[in-house]
Coordinates of N, CA and C in Angstrom, one line a residue:
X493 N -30.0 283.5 273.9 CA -30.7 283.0 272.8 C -30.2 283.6 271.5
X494 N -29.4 282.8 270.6 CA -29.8 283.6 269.2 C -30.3 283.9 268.3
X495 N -30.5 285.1 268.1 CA -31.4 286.2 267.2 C -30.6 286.6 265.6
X496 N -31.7 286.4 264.9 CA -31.2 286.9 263.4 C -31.3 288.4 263.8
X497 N -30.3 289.2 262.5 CA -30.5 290.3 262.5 C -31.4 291.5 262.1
X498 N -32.3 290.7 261.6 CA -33.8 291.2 261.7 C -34.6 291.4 262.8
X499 N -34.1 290.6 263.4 CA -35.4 290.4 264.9 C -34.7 291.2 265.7
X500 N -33.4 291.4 265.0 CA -32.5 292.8 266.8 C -33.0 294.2 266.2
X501 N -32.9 294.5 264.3 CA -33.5 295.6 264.1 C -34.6 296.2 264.4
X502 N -35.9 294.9 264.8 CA -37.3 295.3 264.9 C -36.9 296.0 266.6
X503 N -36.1 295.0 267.3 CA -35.7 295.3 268.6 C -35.5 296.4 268.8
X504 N -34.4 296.9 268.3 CA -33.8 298.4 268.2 C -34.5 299.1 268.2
X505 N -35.1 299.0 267.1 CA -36.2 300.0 266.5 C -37.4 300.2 267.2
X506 N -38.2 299.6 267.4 CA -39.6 299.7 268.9 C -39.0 300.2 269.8
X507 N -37.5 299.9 270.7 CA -37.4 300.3 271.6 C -37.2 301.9 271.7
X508 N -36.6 302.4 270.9 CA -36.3 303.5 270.2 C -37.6 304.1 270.7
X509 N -38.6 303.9 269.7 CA -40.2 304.2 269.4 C -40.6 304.9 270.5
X510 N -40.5 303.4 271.4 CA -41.3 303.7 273.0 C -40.5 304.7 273.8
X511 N -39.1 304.9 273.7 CA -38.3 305.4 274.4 C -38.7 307.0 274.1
X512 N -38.7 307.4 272.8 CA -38.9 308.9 272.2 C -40.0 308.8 272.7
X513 N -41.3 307.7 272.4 CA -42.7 308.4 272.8 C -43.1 308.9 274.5
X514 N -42.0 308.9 275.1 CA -42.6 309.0 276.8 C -42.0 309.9 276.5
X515 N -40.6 310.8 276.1 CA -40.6 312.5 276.1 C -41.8 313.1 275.0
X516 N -42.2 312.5 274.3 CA -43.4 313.2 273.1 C -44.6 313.1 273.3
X517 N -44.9 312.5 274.1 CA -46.4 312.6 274.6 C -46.7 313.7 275.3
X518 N -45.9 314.2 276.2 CA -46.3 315.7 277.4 C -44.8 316.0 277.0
X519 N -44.5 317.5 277.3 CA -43.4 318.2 277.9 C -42.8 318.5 279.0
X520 N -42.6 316.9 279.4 CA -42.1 316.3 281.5 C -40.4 317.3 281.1
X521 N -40.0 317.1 280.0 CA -38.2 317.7 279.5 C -38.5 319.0 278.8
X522 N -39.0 319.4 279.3 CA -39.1 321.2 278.3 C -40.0 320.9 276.7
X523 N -40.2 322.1 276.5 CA -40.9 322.3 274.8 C -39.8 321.4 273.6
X524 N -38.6 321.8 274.0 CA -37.6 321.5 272.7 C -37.2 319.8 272.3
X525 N -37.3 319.0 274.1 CA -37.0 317.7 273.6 C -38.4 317.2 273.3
X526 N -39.4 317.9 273.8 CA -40.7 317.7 273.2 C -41.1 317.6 272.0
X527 N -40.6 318.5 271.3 CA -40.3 318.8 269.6 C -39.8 317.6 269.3
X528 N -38.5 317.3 269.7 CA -37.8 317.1 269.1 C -37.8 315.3 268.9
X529 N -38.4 314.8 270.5 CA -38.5 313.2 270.5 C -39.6 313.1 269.9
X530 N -40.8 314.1 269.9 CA -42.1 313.4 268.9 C -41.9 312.9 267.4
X531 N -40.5 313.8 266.7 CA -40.5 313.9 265.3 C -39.3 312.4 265.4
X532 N -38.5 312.1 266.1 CA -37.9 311.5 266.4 C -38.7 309.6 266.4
X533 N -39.4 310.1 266.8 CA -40.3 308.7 267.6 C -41.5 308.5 266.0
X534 N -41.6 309.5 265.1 CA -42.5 309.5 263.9 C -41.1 309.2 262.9
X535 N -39.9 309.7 263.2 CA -38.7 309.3 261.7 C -38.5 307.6 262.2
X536 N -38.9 307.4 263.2 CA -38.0 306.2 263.8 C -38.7 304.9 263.5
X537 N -39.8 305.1 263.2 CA -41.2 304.5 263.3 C -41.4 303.9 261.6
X538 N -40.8 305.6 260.9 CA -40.9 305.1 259.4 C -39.7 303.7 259.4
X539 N -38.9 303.7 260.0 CA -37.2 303.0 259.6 C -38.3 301.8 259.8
X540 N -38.9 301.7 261.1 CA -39.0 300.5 261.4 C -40.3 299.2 260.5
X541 N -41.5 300.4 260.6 CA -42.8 299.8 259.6 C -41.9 300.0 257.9
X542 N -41.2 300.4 257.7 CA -40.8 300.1 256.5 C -39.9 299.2 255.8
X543 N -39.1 298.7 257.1 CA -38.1 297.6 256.9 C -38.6 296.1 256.1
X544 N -39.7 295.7 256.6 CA -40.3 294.6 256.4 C -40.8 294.9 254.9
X545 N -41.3 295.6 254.5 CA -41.7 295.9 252.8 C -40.3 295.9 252.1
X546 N -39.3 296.4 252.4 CA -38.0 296.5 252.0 C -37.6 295.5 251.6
X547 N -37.1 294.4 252.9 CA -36.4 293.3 252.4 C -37.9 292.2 251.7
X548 N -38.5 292.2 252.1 CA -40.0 291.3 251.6 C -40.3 291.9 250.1
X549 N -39.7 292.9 249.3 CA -40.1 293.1 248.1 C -39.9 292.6 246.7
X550 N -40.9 291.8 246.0 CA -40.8 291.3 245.1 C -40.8 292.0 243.9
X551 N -40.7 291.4 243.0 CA -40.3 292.0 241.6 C -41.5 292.0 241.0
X552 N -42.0 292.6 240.1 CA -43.4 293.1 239.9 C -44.0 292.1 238.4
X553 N -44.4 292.1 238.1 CA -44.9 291.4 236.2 C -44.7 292.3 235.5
X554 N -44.1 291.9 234.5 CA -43.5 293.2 233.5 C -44.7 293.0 232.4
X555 N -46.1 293.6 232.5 CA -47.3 293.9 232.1 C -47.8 295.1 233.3
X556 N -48.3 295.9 232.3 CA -49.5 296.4 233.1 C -50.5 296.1 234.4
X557 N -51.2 295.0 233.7 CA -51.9 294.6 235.0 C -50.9 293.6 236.1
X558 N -49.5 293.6 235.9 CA -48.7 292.6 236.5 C -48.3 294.0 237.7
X559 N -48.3 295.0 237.2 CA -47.5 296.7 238.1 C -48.4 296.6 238.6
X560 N -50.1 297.1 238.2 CA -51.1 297.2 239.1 C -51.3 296.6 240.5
X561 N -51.4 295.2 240.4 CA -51.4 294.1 241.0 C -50.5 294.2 242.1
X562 N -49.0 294.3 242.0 CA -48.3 294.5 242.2 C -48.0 296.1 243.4
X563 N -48.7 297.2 242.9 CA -48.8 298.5 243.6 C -49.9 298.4 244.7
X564 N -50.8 297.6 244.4 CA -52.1 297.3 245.3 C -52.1 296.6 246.4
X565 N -51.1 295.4 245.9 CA -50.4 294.5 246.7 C -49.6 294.8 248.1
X566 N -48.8 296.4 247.3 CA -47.9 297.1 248.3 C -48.8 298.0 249.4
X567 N -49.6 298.5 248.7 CA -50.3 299.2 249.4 C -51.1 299.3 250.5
X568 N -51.5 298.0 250.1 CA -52.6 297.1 251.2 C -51.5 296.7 252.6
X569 N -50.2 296.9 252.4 CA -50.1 296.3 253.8 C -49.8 297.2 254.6
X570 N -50.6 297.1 256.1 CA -50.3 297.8 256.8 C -48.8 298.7 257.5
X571 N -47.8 297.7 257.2 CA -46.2 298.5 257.7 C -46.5 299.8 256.0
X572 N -46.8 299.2 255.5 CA -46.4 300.5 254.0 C -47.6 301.7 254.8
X573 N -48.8 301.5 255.0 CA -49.3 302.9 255.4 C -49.5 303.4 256.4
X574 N -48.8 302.4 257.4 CA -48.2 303.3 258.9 C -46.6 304.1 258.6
X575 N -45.8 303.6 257.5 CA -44.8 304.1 256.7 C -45.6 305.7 256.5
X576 N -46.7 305.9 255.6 CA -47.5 307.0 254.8 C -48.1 307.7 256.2
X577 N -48.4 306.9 257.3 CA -49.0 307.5 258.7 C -48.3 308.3 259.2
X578 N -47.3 308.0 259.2 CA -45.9 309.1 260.2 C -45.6 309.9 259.3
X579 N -45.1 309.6 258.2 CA -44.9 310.6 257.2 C -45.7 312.1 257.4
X580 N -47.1 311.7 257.5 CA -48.0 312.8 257.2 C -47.7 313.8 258.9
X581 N -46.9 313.0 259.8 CA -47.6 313.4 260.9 C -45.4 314.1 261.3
X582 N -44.8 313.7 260.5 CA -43.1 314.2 261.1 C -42.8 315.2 261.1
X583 N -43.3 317.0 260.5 CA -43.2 317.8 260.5 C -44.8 318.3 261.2
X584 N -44.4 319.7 261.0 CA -45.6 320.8 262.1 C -45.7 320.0 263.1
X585 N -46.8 320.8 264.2 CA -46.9 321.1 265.6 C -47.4 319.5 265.4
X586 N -46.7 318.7 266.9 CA -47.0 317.2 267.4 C -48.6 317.5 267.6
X587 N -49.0 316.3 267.0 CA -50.4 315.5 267.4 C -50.3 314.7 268.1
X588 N -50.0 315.0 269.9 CA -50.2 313.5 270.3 C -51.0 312.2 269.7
X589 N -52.3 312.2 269.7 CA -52.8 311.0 269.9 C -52.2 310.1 268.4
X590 N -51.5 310.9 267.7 CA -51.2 310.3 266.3 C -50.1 309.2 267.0
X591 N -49.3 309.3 267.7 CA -48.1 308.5 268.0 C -48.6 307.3 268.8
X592 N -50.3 307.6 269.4 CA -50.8 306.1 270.3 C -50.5 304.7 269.4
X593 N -51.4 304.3 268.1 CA -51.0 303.5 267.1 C -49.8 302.8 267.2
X594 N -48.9 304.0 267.0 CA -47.6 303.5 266.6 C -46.8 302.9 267.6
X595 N -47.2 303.4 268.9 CA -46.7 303.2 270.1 C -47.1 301.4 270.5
X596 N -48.6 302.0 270.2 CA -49.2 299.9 270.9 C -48.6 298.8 270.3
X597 N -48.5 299.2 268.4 CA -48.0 298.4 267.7 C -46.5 297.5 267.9
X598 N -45.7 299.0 268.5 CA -44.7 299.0 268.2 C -43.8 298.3 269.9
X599 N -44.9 298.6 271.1 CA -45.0 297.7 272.0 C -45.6 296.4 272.2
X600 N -46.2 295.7 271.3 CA -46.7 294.6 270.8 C -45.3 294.3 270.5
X601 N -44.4 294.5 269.0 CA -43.5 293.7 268.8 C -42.4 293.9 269.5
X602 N -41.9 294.6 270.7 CA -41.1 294.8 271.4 C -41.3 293.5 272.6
X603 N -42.3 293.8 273.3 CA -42.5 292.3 274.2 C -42.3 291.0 273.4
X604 N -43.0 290.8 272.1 CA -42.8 289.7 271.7 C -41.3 289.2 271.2
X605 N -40.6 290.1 271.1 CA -39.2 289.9 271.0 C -38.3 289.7 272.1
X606 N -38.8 290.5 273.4 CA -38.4 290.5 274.4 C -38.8 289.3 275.0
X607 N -39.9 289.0 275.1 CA -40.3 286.9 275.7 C -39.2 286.2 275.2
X608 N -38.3 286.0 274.0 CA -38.0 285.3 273.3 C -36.4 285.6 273.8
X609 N -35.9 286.6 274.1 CA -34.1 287.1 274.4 C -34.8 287.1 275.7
X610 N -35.3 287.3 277.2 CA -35.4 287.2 278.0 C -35.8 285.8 278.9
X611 N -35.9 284.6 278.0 CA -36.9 283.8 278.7 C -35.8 282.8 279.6
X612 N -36.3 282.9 280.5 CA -35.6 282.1 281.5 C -35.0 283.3 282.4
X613 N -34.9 284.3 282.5 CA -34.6 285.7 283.1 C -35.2 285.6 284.4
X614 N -34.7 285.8 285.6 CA -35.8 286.0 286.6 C -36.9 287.2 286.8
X615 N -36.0 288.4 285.9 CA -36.6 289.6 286.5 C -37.9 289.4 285.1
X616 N -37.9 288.7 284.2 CA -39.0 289.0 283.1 C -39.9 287.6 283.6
X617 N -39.3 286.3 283.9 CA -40.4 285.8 284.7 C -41.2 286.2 286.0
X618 N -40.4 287.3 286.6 CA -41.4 287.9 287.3 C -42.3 288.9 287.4
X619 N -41.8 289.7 286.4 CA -42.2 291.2 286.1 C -43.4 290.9 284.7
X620 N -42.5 290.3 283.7 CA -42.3 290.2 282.2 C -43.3 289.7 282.0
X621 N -43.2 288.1 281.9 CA -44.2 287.2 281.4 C -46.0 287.5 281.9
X622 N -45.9 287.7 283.0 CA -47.5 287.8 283.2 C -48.3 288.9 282.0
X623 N -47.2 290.4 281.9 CA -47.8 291.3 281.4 C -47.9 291.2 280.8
X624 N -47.1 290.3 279.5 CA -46.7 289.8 278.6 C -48.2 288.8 277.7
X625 N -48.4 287.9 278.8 CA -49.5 287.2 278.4 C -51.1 288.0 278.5
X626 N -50.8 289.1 279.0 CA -52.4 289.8 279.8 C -52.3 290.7 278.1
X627 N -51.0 291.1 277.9 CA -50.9 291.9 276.8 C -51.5 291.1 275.4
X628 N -51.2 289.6 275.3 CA -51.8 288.6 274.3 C -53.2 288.4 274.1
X629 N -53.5 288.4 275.4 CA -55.2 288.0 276.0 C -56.0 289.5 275.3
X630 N -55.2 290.5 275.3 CA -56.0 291.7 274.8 C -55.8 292.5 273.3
X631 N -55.0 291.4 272.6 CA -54.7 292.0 271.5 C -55.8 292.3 270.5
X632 N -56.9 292.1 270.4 CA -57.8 292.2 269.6 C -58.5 293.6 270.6
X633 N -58.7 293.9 271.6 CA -59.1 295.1 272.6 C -58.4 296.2 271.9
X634 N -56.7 295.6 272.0 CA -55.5 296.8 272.0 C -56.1 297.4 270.5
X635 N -56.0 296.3 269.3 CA -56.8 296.9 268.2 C -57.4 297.6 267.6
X636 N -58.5 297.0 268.3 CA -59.8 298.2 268.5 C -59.8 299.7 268.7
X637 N -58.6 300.1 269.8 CA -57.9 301.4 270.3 C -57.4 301.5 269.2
X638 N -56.2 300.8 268.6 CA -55.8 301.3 267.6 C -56.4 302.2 266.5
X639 N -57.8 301.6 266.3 CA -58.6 301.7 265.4 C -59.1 303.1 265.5
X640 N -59.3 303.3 266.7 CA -60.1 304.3 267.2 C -59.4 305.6 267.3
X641 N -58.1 305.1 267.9 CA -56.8 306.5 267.8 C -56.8 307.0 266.2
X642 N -56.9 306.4 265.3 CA -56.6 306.7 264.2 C -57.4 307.5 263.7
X643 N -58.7 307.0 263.6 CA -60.2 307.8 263.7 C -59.8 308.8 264.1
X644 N -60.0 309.0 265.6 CA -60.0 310.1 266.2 C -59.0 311.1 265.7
X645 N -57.8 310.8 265.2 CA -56.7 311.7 264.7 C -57.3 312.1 263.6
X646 N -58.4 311.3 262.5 CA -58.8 312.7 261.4 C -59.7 313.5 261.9
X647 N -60.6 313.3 263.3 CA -61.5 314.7 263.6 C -61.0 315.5 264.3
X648 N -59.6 314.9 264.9 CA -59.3 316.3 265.2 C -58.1 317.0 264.2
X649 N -57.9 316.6 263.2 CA -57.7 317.7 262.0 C -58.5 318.2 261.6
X650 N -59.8 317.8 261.7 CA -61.2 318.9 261.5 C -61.0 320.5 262.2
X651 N -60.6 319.3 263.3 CA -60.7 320.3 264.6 C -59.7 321.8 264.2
X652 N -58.8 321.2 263.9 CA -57.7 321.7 263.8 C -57.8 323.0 262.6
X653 N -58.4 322.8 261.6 CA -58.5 323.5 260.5 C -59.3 324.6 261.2
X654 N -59.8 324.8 262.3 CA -60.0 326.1 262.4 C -59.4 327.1 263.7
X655 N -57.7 326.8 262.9 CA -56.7 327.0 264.1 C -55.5 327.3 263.2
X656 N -54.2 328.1 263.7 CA -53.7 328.7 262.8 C -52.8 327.5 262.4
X657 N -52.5 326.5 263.0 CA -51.6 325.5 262.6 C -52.6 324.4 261.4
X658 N -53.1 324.9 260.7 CA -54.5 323.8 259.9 C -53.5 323.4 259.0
X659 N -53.6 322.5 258.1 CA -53.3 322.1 256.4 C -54.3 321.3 255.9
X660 N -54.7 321.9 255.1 CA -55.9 321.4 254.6 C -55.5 320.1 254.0
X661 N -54.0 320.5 252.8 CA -53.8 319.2 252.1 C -53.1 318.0 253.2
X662 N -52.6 318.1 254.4 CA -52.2 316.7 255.3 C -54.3 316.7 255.7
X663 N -55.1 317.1 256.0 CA -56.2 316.5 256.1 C -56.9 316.1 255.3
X664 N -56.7 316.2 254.2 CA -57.2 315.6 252.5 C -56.1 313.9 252.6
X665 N -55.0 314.3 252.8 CA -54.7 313.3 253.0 C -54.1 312.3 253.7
X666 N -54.9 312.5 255.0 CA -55.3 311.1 256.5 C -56.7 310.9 255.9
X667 N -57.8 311.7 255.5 CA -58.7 311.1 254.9 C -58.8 310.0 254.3
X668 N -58.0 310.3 252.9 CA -57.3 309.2 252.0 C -56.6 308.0 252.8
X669 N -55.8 308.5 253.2 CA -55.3 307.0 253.9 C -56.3 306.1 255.1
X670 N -57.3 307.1 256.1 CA -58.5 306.3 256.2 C -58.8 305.4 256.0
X671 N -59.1 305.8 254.2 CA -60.0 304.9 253.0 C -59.1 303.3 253.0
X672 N -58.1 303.8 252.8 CA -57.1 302.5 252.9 C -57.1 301.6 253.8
X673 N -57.5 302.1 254.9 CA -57.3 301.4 256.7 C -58.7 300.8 256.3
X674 N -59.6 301.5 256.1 CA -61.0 300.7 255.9 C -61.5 299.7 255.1
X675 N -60.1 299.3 254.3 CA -60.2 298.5 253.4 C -58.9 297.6 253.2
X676 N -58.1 297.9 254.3 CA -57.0 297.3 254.5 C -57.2 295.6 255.3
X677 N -56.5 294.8 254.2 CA -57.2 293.2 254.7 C -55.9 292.6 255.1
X678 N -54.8 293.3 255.5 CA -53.5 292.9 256.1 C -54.0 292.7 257.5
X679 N -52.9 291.8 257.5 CA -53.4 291.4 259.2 C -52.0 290.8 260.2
X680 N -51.0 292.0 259.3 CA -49.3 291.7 259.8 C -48.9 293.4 260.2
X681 N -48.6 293.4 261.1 CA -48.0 295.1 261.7 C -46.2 294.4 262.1
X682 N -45.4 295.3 261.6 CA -43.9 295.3 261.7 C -43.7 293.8 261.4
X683 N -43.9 292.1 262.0 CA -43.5 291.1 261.6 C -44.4 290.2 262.4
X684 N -45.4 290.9 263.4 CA -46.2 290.7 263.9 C -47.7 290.0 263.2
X685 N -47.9 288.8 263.6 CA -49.4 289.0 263.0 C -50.6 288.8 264.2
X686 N -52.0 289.4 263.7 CA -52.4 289.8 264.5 C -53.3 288.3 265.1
X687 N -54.0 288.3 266.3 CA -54.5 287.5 267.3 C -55.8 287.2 266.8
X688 N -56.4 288.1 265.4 CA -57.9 287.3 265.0 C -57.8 289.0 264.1
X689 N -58.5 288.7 263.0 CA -59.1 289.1 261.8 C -57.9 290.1 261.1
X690 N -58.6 291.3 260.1 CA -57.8 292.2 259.9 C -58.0 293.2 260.3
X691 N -56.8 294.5 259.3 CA -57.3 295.9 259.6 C -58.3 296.2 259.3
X692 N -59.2 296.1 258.0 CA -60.5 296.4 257.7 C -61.5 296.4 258.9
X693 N -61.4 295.3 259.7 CA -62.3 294.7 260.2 C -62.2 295.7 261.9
X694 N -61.6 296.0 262.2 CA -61.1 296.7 263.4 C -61.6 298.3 263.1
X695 N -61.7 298.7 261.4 CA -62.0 300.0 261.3 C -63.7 300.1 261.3
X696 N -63.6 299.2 260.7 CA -64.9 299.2 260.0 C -66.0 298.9 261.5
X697 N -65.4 298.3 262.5 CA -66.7 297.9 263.9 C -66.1 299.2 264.9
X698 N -65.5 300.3 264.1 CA -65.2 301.6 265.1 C -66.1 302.3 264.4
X699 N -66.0 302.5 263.1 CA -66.8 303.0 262.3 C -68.5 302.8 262.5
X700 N -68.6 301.5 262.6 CA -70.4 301.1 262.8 C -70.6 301.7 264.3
X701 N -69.8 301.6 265.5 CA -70.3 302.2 266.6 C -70.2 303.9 266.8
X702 N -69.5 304.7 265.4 CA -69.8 305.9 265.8 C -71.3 306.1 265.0
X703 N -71.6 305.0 263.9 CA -72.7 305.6 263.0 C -73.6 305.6 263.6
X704 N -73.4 304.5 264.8 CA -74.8 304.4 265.8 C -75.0 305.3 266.8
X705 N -73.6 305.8 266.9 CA -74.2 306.9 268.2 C -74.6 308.6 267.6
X706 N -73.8 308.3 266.3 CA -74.4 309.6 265.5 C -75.9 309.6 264.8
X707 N -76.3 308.6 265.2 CA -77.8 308.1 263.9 C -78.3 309.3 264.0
X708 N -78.9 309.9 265.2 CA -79.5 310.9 265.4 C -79.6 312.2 264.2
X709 N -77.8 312.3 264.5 CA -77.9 313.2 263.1 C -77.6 313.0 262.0
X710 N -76.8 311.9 261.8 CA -77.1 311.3 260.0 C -78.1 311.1 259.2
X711 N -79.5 310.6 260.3 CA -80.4 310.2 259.8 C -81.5 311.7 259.5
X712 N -81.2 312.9 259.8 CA -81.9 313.8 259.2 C -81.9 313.9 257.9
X713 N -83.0 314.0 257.2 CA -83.5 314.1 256.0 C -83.0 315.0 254.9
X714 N -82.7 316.2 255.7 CA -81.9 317.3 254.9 C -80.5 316.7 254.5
X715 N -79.7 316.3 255.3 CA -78.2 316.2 255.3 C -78.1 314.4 254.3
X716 N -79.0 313.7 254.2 CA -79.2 312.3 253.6 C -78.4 312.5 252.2
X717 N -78.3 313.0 251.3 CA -78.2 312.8 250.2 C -76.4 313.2 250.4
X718 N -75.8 313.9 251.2 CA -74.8 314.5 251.3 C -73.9 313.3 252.0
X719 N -74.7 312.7 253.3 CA -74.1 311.8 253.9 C -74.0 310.5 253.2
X720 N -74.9 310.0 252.4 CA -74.6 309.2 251.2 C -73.6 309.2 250.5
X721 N -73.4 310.4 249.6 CA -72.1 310.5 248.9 C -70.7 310.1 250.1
X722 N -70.8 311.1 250.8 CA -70.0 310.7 251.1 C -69.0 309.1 251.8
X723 N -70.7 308.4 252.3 CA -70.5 306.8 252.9 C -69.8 306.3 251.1
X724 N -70.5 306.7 249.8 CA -70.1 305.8 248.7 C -68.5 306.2 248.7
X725 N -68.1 307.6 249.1 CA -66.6 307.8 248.6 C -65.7 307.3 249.7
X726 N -66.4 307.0 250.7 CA -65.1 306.6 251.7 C -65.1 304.9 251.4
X727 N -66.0 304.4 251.6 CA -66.1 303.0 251.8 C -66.2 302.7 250.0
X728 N -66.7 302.9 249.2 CA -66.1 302.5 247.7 C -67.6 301.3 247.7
X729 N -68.2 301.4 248.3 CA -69.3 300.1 248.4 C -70.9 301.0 248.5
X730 N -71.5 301.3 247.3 CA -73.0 302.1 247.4 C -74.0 301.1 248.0
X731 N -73.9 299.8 248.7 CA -74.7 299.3 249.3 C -74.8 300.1 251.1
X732 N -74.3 301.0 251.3 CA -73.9 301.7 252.3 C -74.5 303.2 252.4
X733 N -75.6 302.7 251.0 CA -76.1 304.4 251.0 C -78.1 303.8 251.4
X734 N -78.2 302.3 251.7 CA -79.6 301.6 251.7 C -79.6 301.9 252.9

């Protein structure tokens, strides 16, 4: 089948992804390629969520509010702040669960490229295709994880801050990019788009099931006025303080 050279880069590049993420997940190859394929599998990751903003970039309005527009525009899409996601995560000690995201994502567009160069293959109609479609059937599930790994990657920089590897300012700023994911209305990862809604919408129903399970202590009286501010600064919306 032929392939533009775009669709062999995304190829390249995921396979890469997945390939460094199975030595960067645990240390099966010693501490060093452990090091070395985590930072590897986060530089590799930027090439790839970044490609698509690259050649997809338009020229801006030569006004003010035409740049704004324009920077907002960029911002909002998901490949630009899974771009800002690795970034924050390519130096100091590996955070596993930071690479899950990048991994599902980046195994989403890998099969989907692979269906397309393998079809009519025996070994992918036997192996391939089924997992392939089970992998389709659960894309909105796979999300939801997505959603959740991410989450969970800013509390345990909480965690982290009381440990000697802490940085306060990389946890000032996954916070901030949080903010972004929670308000992020892209609904395209690498060239992929997704199987039903957006990013917003994937953070925001991780977000409503931890408020529920934390009611207990949000809803104390003392801490109210504190947890307010802070629902108006993450979410940007003071109907969230009723």
């Amino acid at each position: 089948m032929a392939t533009d050279s775009k669709t062999m880069y995304f190829f390249a590049t995921t396979s890469a992804i997945l390939t460094f993420s199975v030595f960067g997940f645990v240390p099966i190859m010693g501490v060093k390629i452990y090091f070395y394929s985590y930072r590897l599998a986060m530089l590799t990751s930027m090439l790839a969520f970044g490609f698509r903003p690259v050649y997809s970039l338009k020229r801006p309005a030569f006004s003010l509010a035409g740049l704004r527009e324009w920077a907002v525009g960029l911002i909002n899409q998901n490949n630009v702040q899974y771009v800002l996601f690795a970034s924050l995560f390519l130096t100091g000690r590996p955070i596993t669960i930071a690479l899950g995201p990048l991994v599902i994502c980046s195994a989403y567009q890998w099969i989907t490229i692979a269906s397309k160069l393998l079809d009519g293959n025996a070994l992918w109609e036997r192996f391939g295709k089924g997992l392939f479609k089970r992998l389709e059937e659960g894309m909105v599930q796979s999300l939801v994880m997505v959603a959740a790994m991410e989450i969970a990657t800013a509390f345990y920089l909480i965690v982290e801050m009381f440990t000697q590897t802490r940085s306060a300012l990389r946890l000032v700023l996954y916070w901030n990019y949080l903010r972004m994911r929670y308000r992020c209305t892209d609904d395209i990862v690498l060239r992929l788009k997704y199987a039903a809604y957006n990013t917003a919408f994937y953070h925001q129903e991780v977000w409503k099931i931890i408020g529920h399970k934390l009611g207990f202590v949000l809803n104390i009286p003392q801490i109210q006025p504190l947890v307010n501010f802070l629902k108006v600064w993450f979410t940007g919306n003071r109907a969230h303080t009723a």
